[in-house]
Amino acid sequence: MRARELRTADLTEACTPLRGEKLSPQRAAVLADAFKALGDPVRLRILNLLLTAPEGKVCACDLVDPVGRSQPTVSHHLKVLREAGLVTADRRGTWIFYSAVPERLEALTRVLNPGHQPAAVVGGAA
Amino acid sequence: MRARELRTADLTEACTPLRGEKLSPQRAAVLADAFKALGDPVRLRILNLLLTAPEGKVCACDLVDPVGRSQPTVSHHLKVLREAGLVTADRRGTWIFYSAVPERLEALTRVLNPGHQPAAVVGGAA
């Protein structure tokens, strides 16, 4: 029933009221879907591989060995992460490169730490 | 099978290698359990209520109305959050007060943002 990709607006809106305000049931549902997608060790390791990749993106084919799962299994987990809005895909010819979506991760970070400032703000002229 | 509380050492160790290093399957499993616990809208709202409470803690009885669930349901969700190491309980007479566990949330934050610095460090005096 949740085979839809979260729109950017969903998570952007969802994270807005978290700096000290109460989380509505509707917004909590959107965010919970994203957290649920991370409730799997293989998906966490895939996300970690994307976040720690030198160029910030990894070909799906290069995830199979490090994760130790079959290509179909890796593809399934990537699909779950994409549907949760956590990962985006970029096709280059026959290859598909995946990268994490920083603003999505930032939205989840603000749930865990309502006072969290994005790195760009913390580090700079704000 | 996961009816155990995560030890502090589990999550502390789990978050250590995330600043650019690869996440091991064992550590990913520990962290995934914590993310999984947050994959529910009611639990996210409970966590939000604890994080935004003026004193940083809330009596279980005061969570029932805001969350709109029965006391047994709220108790169940609190148990899941406790088992995931995300929430701690403090009994005062007949009342039990719950609060979030900052270091656990910090461990998850570093998964989402490997370059994240704890607020105390970012703020200066560390």
mmCIF file of C-alpha atoms in Angstrom:
data_model
loop_
_atom_site.group_PDB
_atom_site.id
_atom_site.type_symbol
_atom_site.label_atom_id
_atom_site.label_comp_id
_atom_site.label_asym_id
_atom_site.label_seq_id
_atom_site.Cartn_x
_atom_site.Cartn_y
_atom_site.Cartn_z
ATOM 1 C CA MET A 1 0.000 0.000 0.000
ATOM 2 C CA ARG A 2 2.980 2.309 0.269
ATOM 3 C CA ALA A 3 4.433 1.704 -3.154
ATOM 4 C CA ARG A 4 4.801 5.400 -3.821
ATOM 5 C CA GLU A 5 7.778 7.662 -3.675
ATOM 6 C CA LEU A 6 7.628 10.358 -1.066
ATOM 7 C CA ARG A 7 7.520 13.780 -2.617
ATOM 8 C CA THR A 8 10.106 16.320 -1.550
ATOM 9 C CA ALA A 9 7.290 18.457 -0.198
ATOM 10 C CA ASP A 10 6.168 15.641 2.107
ATOM 11 C CA LEU A 11 9.402 15.446 3.998
ATOM 12 C CA THR A 12 10.202 19.143 3.815
ATOM 13 C CA GLU A 13 6.862 19.929 5.363
ATOM 14 C CA ALA A 14 7.265 17.051 7.764
ATOM 15 C CA CYS A 15 10.473 18.357 9.217
ATOM 16 C CA THR A 16 9.466 21.988 9.515
ATOM 17 C CA PRO A 17 7.515 21.849 12.778
ATOM 18 C CA LEU A 18 10.034 19.816 14.708
ATOM 19 C CA ARG A 19 12.024 22.606 16.288
ATOM 20 C CA GLY A 20 10.151 22.473 19.547
ATOM 21 C CA GLU A 21 6.682 22.005 18.111
ATOM 22 C CA LYS A 22 4.522 18.931 18.357
ATOM 23 C CA LEU A 23 4.546 16.419 15.551
ATOM 24 C CA SER A 24 1.138 15.881 13.930
ATOM 25 C CA PRO A 25 -0.112 12.336 13.264
ATOM 26 C CA GLN A 26 0.002 12.962 9.522
ATOM 27 C CA ARG A 27 3.562 14.204 9.518
ATOM 28 C CA ALA A 28 4.649 11.467 11.894
ATOM 29 C CA ALA A 29 3.313 8.904 9.433
ATOM 30 C CA VAL A 30 5.419 10.308 6.596
ATOM 31 C CA LEU A 31 8.553 10.356 8.719
ATOM 32 C CA ALA A 32 7.894 6.915 10.206
ATOM 33 C CA ASP A 33 7.881 5.447 6.700
ATOM 34 C CA ALA A 34 11.373 6.799 6.171
ATOM 35 C CA PHE A 35 12.633 5.496 9.525
ATOM 36 C CA LYS A 36 11.036 2.132 8.800
ATOM 37 C CA ALA A 37 13.017 1.926 5.567
ATOM 38 C CA LEU A 38 16.189 2.252 7.633
ATOM 39 C CA GLY A 39 15.143 -0.516 10.005
ATOM 40 C CA ASP A 40 17.109 -3.104 8.074
ATOM 41 C CA PRO A 41 20.842 -3.811 8.371
ATOM 42 C CA VAL A 42 21.405 -4.250 4.648
ATOM 43 C CA ARG A 43 19.686 -0.970 3.832
ATOM 44 C CA LEU A 44 21.728 0.807 6.499
ATOM 45 C CA ARG A 45 24.913 -0.577 4.993
ATOM 46 C CA ILE A 46 23.836 0.483 1.514
ATOM 47 C CA LEU A 47 23.133 3.990 2.792
ATOM 48 C CA ASN A 48 26.510 4.002 4.550
ATOM 49 C CA LEU A 49 28.236 2.957 1.319
ATOM 50 C CA LEU A 50 26.555 5.777 -0.580
ATOM 51 C CA LEU A 51 27.367 8.360 2.090
ATOM 52 C CA THR A 52 31.004 7.332 2.347
ATOM 53 C CA ALA A 53 31.646 6.904 -1.376
ATOM 54 C CA PRO A 54 34.305 9.351 -2.651
ATOM 55 C CA GLU A 55 31.950 10.779 -5.260
ATOM 56 C CA GLY A 56 28.808 10.363 -3.165
ATOM 57 C CA LYS A 57 27.324 7.918 -5.641
ATOM 58 C CA VAL A 58 27.713 4.223 -6.345
ATOM 59 C CA CYS A 59 26.688 2.008 -9.241
ATOM 60 C CA ALA A 60 24.182 -0.611 -8.121
ATOM 61 C CA CYS A 61 26.515 -3.276 -9.461
ATOM 62 C CA ASP A 62 29.246 -2.117 -7.085
ATOM 63 C CA LEU A 63 27.015 -2.560 -4.041
ATOM 64 C CA VAL A 64 26.584 -6.318 -4.463
ATOM 65 C CA ASP A 65 30.020 -7.418 -3.260
ATOM 66 C CA PRO A 66 30.364 -5.082 -0.241
ATOM 67 C CA VAL A 67 26.873 -5.873 0.963
ATOM 68 C CA GLY A 68 27.189 -9.601 0.320
ATOM 69 C CA ARG A 69 23.729 -9.981 -1.152
ATOM 70 C CA SER A 70 22.486 -10.951 -4.602
ATOM 71 C CA GLN A 71 21.774 -8.327 -7.240
ATOM 72 C CA PRO A 72 17.982 -8.827 -6.956
ATOM 73 C CA THR A 73 18.166 -8.430 -3.191
ATOM 74 C CA VAL A 74 20.241 -5.270 -3.475
ATOM 75 C CA SER A 75 17.798 -3.936 -6.065
ATOM 76 C CA HIS A 76 14.899 -4.613 -3.728
ATOM 77 C CA HIS A 77 16.548 -2.717 -0.886
ATOM 78 C CA LEU A 78 17.417 0.187 -3.192
ATOM 79 C CA LYS A 79 13.768 0.313 -4.269
ATOM 80 C CA VAL A 80 12.643 0.551 -0.626
ATOM 81 C CA LEU A 81 15.145 3.345 0.023
ATOM 82 C CA ARG A 82 14.002 5.183 -3.108
ATOM 83 C CA GLU A 83 10.348 4.873 -2.165
ATOM 84 C CA ALA A 84 11.209 6.347 1.228
ATOM 85 C CA GLY A 85 12.822 9.303 -0.518
ATOM 86 C CA LEU A 86 16.206 8.524 1.025
ATOM 87 C CA VAL A 87 18.041 7.590 -2.146
ATOM 88 C CA THR A 88 17.930 8.819 -5.710
ATOM 89 C CA ALA A 89 18.920 7.061 -8.929
ATOM 90 C CA ASP A 90 20.755 8.459 -11.940
ATOM 91 C CA ARG A 91 20.887 6.350 -15.075
ATOM 92 C CA ARG A 92 24.029 6.536 -17.208
ATOM 93 C CA GLY A 93 23.633 4.304 -20.221
ATOM 94 C CA THR A 94 23.193 0.784 -18.923
ATOM 95 C CA TRP A 95 24.331 1.675 -15.411
ATOM 96 C CA ILE A 96 22.315 3.170 -12.594
ATOM 97 C CA PHE A 97 24.132 5.208 -9.977
ATOM 98 C CA TYR A 98 22.588 5.762 -6.569
ATOM 99 C CA SER A 99 23.185 8.542 -4.078
ATOM 100 C CA ALA A 100 21.682 9.600 -0.770
ATOM 101 C CA VAL A 101 19.293 12.556 -0.611
ATOM 102 C CA PRO A 102 20.771 14.979 1.946
ATOM 103 C CA GLU A 103 17.575 16.936 2.602
ATOM 104 C CA ARG A 104 15.737 13.719 3.432
ATOM 105 C CA LEU A 105 18.408 12.666 5.889
ATOM 106 C CA GLU A 106 18.327 16.169 7.335
ATOM 107 C CA ALA A 107 14.570 15.875 7.916
ATOM 108 C CA LEU A 108 15.100 12.675 9.883
ATOM 109 C CA THR A 109 18.015 14.193 11.770
ATOM 110 C CA ARG A 110 15.759 16.983 13.011
ATOM 111 C CA VAL A 111 13.350 14.404 14.429
ATOM 112 C CA LEU A 112 16.169 12.883 16.449
ATOM 113 C CA ASN A 113 17.553 16.265 17.447
ATOM 114 C CA PRO A 114 14.982 19.074 17.166
ATOM 115 C CA GLY A 115 17.700 21.672 17.749
ATOM 116 C CA HIS A 116 19.914 20.356 14.973
ATOM 117 C CA GLN A 117 21.215 22.897 12.451
ATOM 118 C CA PRO A 118 22.251 21.774 8.982
ATOM 119 C CA ALA A 119 26.040 21.638 8.607
ATOM 120 C CA ALA A 120 26.040 24.584 6.190
ATOM 121 C CA VAL A 121 24.341 26.765 8.776
ATOM 122 C CA VAL A 122 26.414 25.570 11.724
ATOM 123 C CA GLY A 123 29.661 26.027 9.897
ATOM 124 C CA GLY A 124 29.068 29.453 8.521
ATOM 125 C CA ALA A 125 27.708 32.918 8.614
ATOM 126 C CA ALA A 126 24.435 32.125 10.366
ATOM 127 C CA MET B 1 13.655 -12.410 19.500
ATOM 128 C CA ARG B 2 14.779 -8.873 20.202
ATOM 129 C CA ALA B 3 13.234 -8.504 23.644
ATOM 130 C CA ARG B 4 16.428 -7.174 25.139
ATOM 131 C CA GLU B 5 17.548 -3.696 25.894
ATOM 132 C CA LEU B 6 20.476 -2.431 23.917
ATOM 133 C CA ARG B 7 23.473 -1.773 26.088
ATOM 134 C CA THR B 8 25.099 1.636 25.929
ATOM 135 C CA ALA B 9 28.248 -0.028 24.664
ATOM 136 C CA ASP B 10 26.352 -1.512 21.718
ATOM 137 C CA LEU B 11 25.317 1.804 20.289
ATOM 138 C CA THR B 12 28.435 3.675 21.303
ATOM 139 C CA GLU B 13 30.527 1.154 19.469
ATOM 140 C CA ALA B 14 28.042 1.107 16.634
ATOM 141 C CA CYS B 15 28.350 4.802 15.935
ATOM 142 C CA THR B 16 32.113 5.032 16.184
ATOM 143 C CA PRO B 17 33.077 3.806 12.722
ATOM 144 C CA LEU B 18 30.601 5.923 10.794
ATOM 145 C CA ARG B 19 32.731 8.955 10.131
ATOM 146 C CA GLY B 20 33.770 7.803 6.711
ATOM 147 C CA GLU B 21 34.299 4.169 7.565
ATOM 148 C CA LYS B 22 32.244 1.243 6.411
ATOM 149 C CA LEU B 23 29.494 -0.095 8.649
ATOM 150 C CA SER B 24 29.944 -3.748 9.603
ATOM 151 C CA PRO B 25 27.000 -6.155 9.373
ATOM 152 C CA GLN B 26 27.009 -6.598 13.155
ATOM 153 C CA ARG B 27 26.929 -2.902 13.904
ATOM 154 C CA ALA B 28 24.348 -2.277 11.196
ATOM 155 C CA ALA B 29 22.090 -4.832 12.885
ATOM 156 C CA VAL B 30 22.251 -2.998 16.213
ATOM 157 C CA LEU B 31 21.513 0.338 14.609
ATOM 158 C CA ALA B 32 18.768 -1.070 12.388
ATOM 159 C CA ASP B 33 16.903 -2.248 15.488
ATOM 160 C CA ALA B 34 16.875 1.314 16.781
ATOM 161 C CA PHE B 35 15.699 2.736 13.439
ATOM 162 C CA LYS B 36 13.045 0.054 13.251
ATOM 163 C CA ALA B 37 11.700 1.169 16.616
ATOM 164 C CA LEU B 38 11.193 4.632 15.121
ATOM 165 C CA GLY B 39 9.329 3.253 12.114
ATOM 166 C CA ASP B 40 5.965 3.865 13.744
ATOM 167 C CA PRO B 41 4.055 7.174 13.827
ATOM 168 C CA VAL B 42 2.931 6.816 17.440
ATOM 169 C CA ARG B 43 6.447 6.101 18.655
ATOM 170 C CA LEU B 44 7.766 9.080 16.702
ATOM 171 C CA ARG B 45 5.165 11.294 18.338
ATOM 172 C CA ILE B 46 6.024 9.948 21.784
ATOM 173 C CA LEU B 47 9.700 10.665 21.144
ATOM 174 C CA ASN B 48 8.793 14.146 19.922
ATOM 175 C CA LEU B 49 6.763 14.771 23.076
ATOM 176 C CA LEU B 50 9.699 13.735 25.251
ATOM 177 C CA LEU B 51 12.184 15.830 23.289
ATOM 178 C CA THR B 52 10.002 18.927 23.348
ATOM 179 C CA ALA B 53 8.864 18.637 26.973
ATOM 180 C CA PRO B 54 10.024 21.630 29.066
ATOM 181 C CA GLU B 55 11.800 19.373 31.548
ATOM 182 C CA GLY B 56 12.812 16.764 29.006
ATOM 183 C CA LYS B 57 10.705 14.101 30.700
ATOM 184 C CA VAL B 58 7.053 13.150 30.693
ATOM 185 C CA CYS B 59 4.930 10.920 32.921
ATOM 186 C CA ALA B 60 3.537 7.991 30.942
ATOM 187 C CA CYS B 61 0.068 9.038 32.058
ATOM 188 C CA ASP B 62 0.522 12.415 30.350
ATOM 189 C CA LEU B 63 1.319 10.811 27.007
ATOM 190 C CA VAL B 64 -2.070 9.138 26.609
ATOM 191 C CA ASP B 65 -4.128 12.212 25.683
ATOM 192 C CA PRO B 66 -1.649 13.883 23.296
ATOM 193 C CA VAL B 67 -0.993 10.628 21.482
ATOM 194 C CA GLY B 68 -4.644 9.616 21.384
ATOM 195 C CA ARG B 69 -4.014 5.992 22.246
ATOM 196 C CA SER B 70 -4.942 3.848 25.235
ATOM 197 C CA GLN B 71 -2.635 3.491 28.216
ATOM 198 C CA PRO B 72 -1.742 -0.127 27.325
ATOM 199 C CA THR B 73 -0.923 0.921 23.768
ATOM 200 C CA VAL B 74 1.249 3.796 24.962
ATOM 201 C CA SER B 75 2.964 1.437 27.400
ATOM 202 C CA HIS B 76 3.685 -1.005 24.594
ATOM 203 C CA HIS B 77 5.267 1.696 22.452
ATOM 204 C CA LEU B 78 7.332 2.950 25.379
ATOM 205 C CA LYS B 79 8.562 -0.591 25.928
ATOM 206 C CA VAL B 80 9.685 -0.837 22.303
ATOM 207 C CA LEU B 81 11.500 2.490 22.581
ATOM 208 C CA ARG B 82 13.170 1.389 25.817
ATOM 209 C CA GLU B 83 14.269 -1.910 24.322
ATOM 210 C CA ALA B 84 15.816 0.026 21.466
ATOM 211 C CA GLY B 85 17.753 2.121 23.970
ATOM 212 C CA LEU B 86 16.081 5.324 22.796
ATOM 213 C CA VAL B 87 14.125 6.083 25.947
ATOM 214 C CA THR B 88 14.801 5.656 29.632
ATOM 215 C CA ALA B 89 12.381 5.377 32.540
ATOM 216 C CA ASP B 90 12.590 6.925 35.994
ATOM 217 C CA ARG B 91 10.149 5.746 38.632
ATOM 218 C CA ARG B 92 8.950 8.286 41.190
ATOM 219 C CA GLY B 93 6.564 6.626 43.601
ATOM 220 C CA THR B 94 3.656 5.349 41.573
ATOM 221 C CA TRP B 95 4.586 7.394 38.504
ATOM 222 C CA ILE B 96 7.058 6.561 35.808
ATOM 223 C CA PHE B 97 8.698 9.407 33.909
ATOM 224 C CA TYR B 98 10.227 8.843 30.502
ATOM 225 C CA SER B 99 12.937 10.778 28.733
ATOM 226 C CA ALA B 100 14.908 10.373 25.532
ATOM 227 C CA VAL B 101 18.506 9.111 25.616
ATOM 228 C CA PRO B 102 20.604 11.763 23.836
ATOM 229 C CA GLU B 103 23.607 9.552 23.145
ATOM 230 C CA ARG B 104 21.385 6.995 21.434
ATOM 231 C CA LEU B 105 19.820 9.638 19.219
ATOM 232 C CA GLU B 106 23.294 10.959 18.504
ATOM 233 C CA ALA B 107 24.406 7.506 17.356
ATOM 234 C CA LEU B 108 21.548 7.379 14.872
ATOM 235 C CA THR B 109 22.211 10.940 13.767
ATOM 236 C CA ARG B 110 25.748 9.995 12.803
ATOM 237 C CA VAL B 111 24.399 7.226 10.575
ATOM 238 C CA LEU B 112 22.291 9.756 8.705
ATOM 239 C CA ASN B 113 25.067 12.317 8.604
ATOM 240 C CA PRO B 114 28.541 10.794 9.078
ATOM 241 C CA GLY B 115 30.057 14.262 9.425
ATOM 242 C CA HIS B 116 27.682 15.334 12.171
ATOM 243 C CA GLN B 117 29.219 16.843 15.293
ATOM 244 C CA PRO B 118 27.345 16.690 18.609
ATOM 245 C CA ALA B 119 25.790 20.035 19.569
ATOM 246 C CA ALA B 120 28.207 20.455 22.480
ATOM 247 C CA VAL B 121 31.160 20.180 20.126
ATOM 248 C CA VAL B 122 29.660 22.389 17.447
ATOM 249 C CA GLY B 123 28.765 25.023 19.999
ATOM 250 C CA GLY B 124 32.306 25.618 21.059
ATOM 251 C CA ALA B 125 33.310 24.790 24.616
ATOM 252 C CA ALA B 126 34.086 21.138 23.965
#
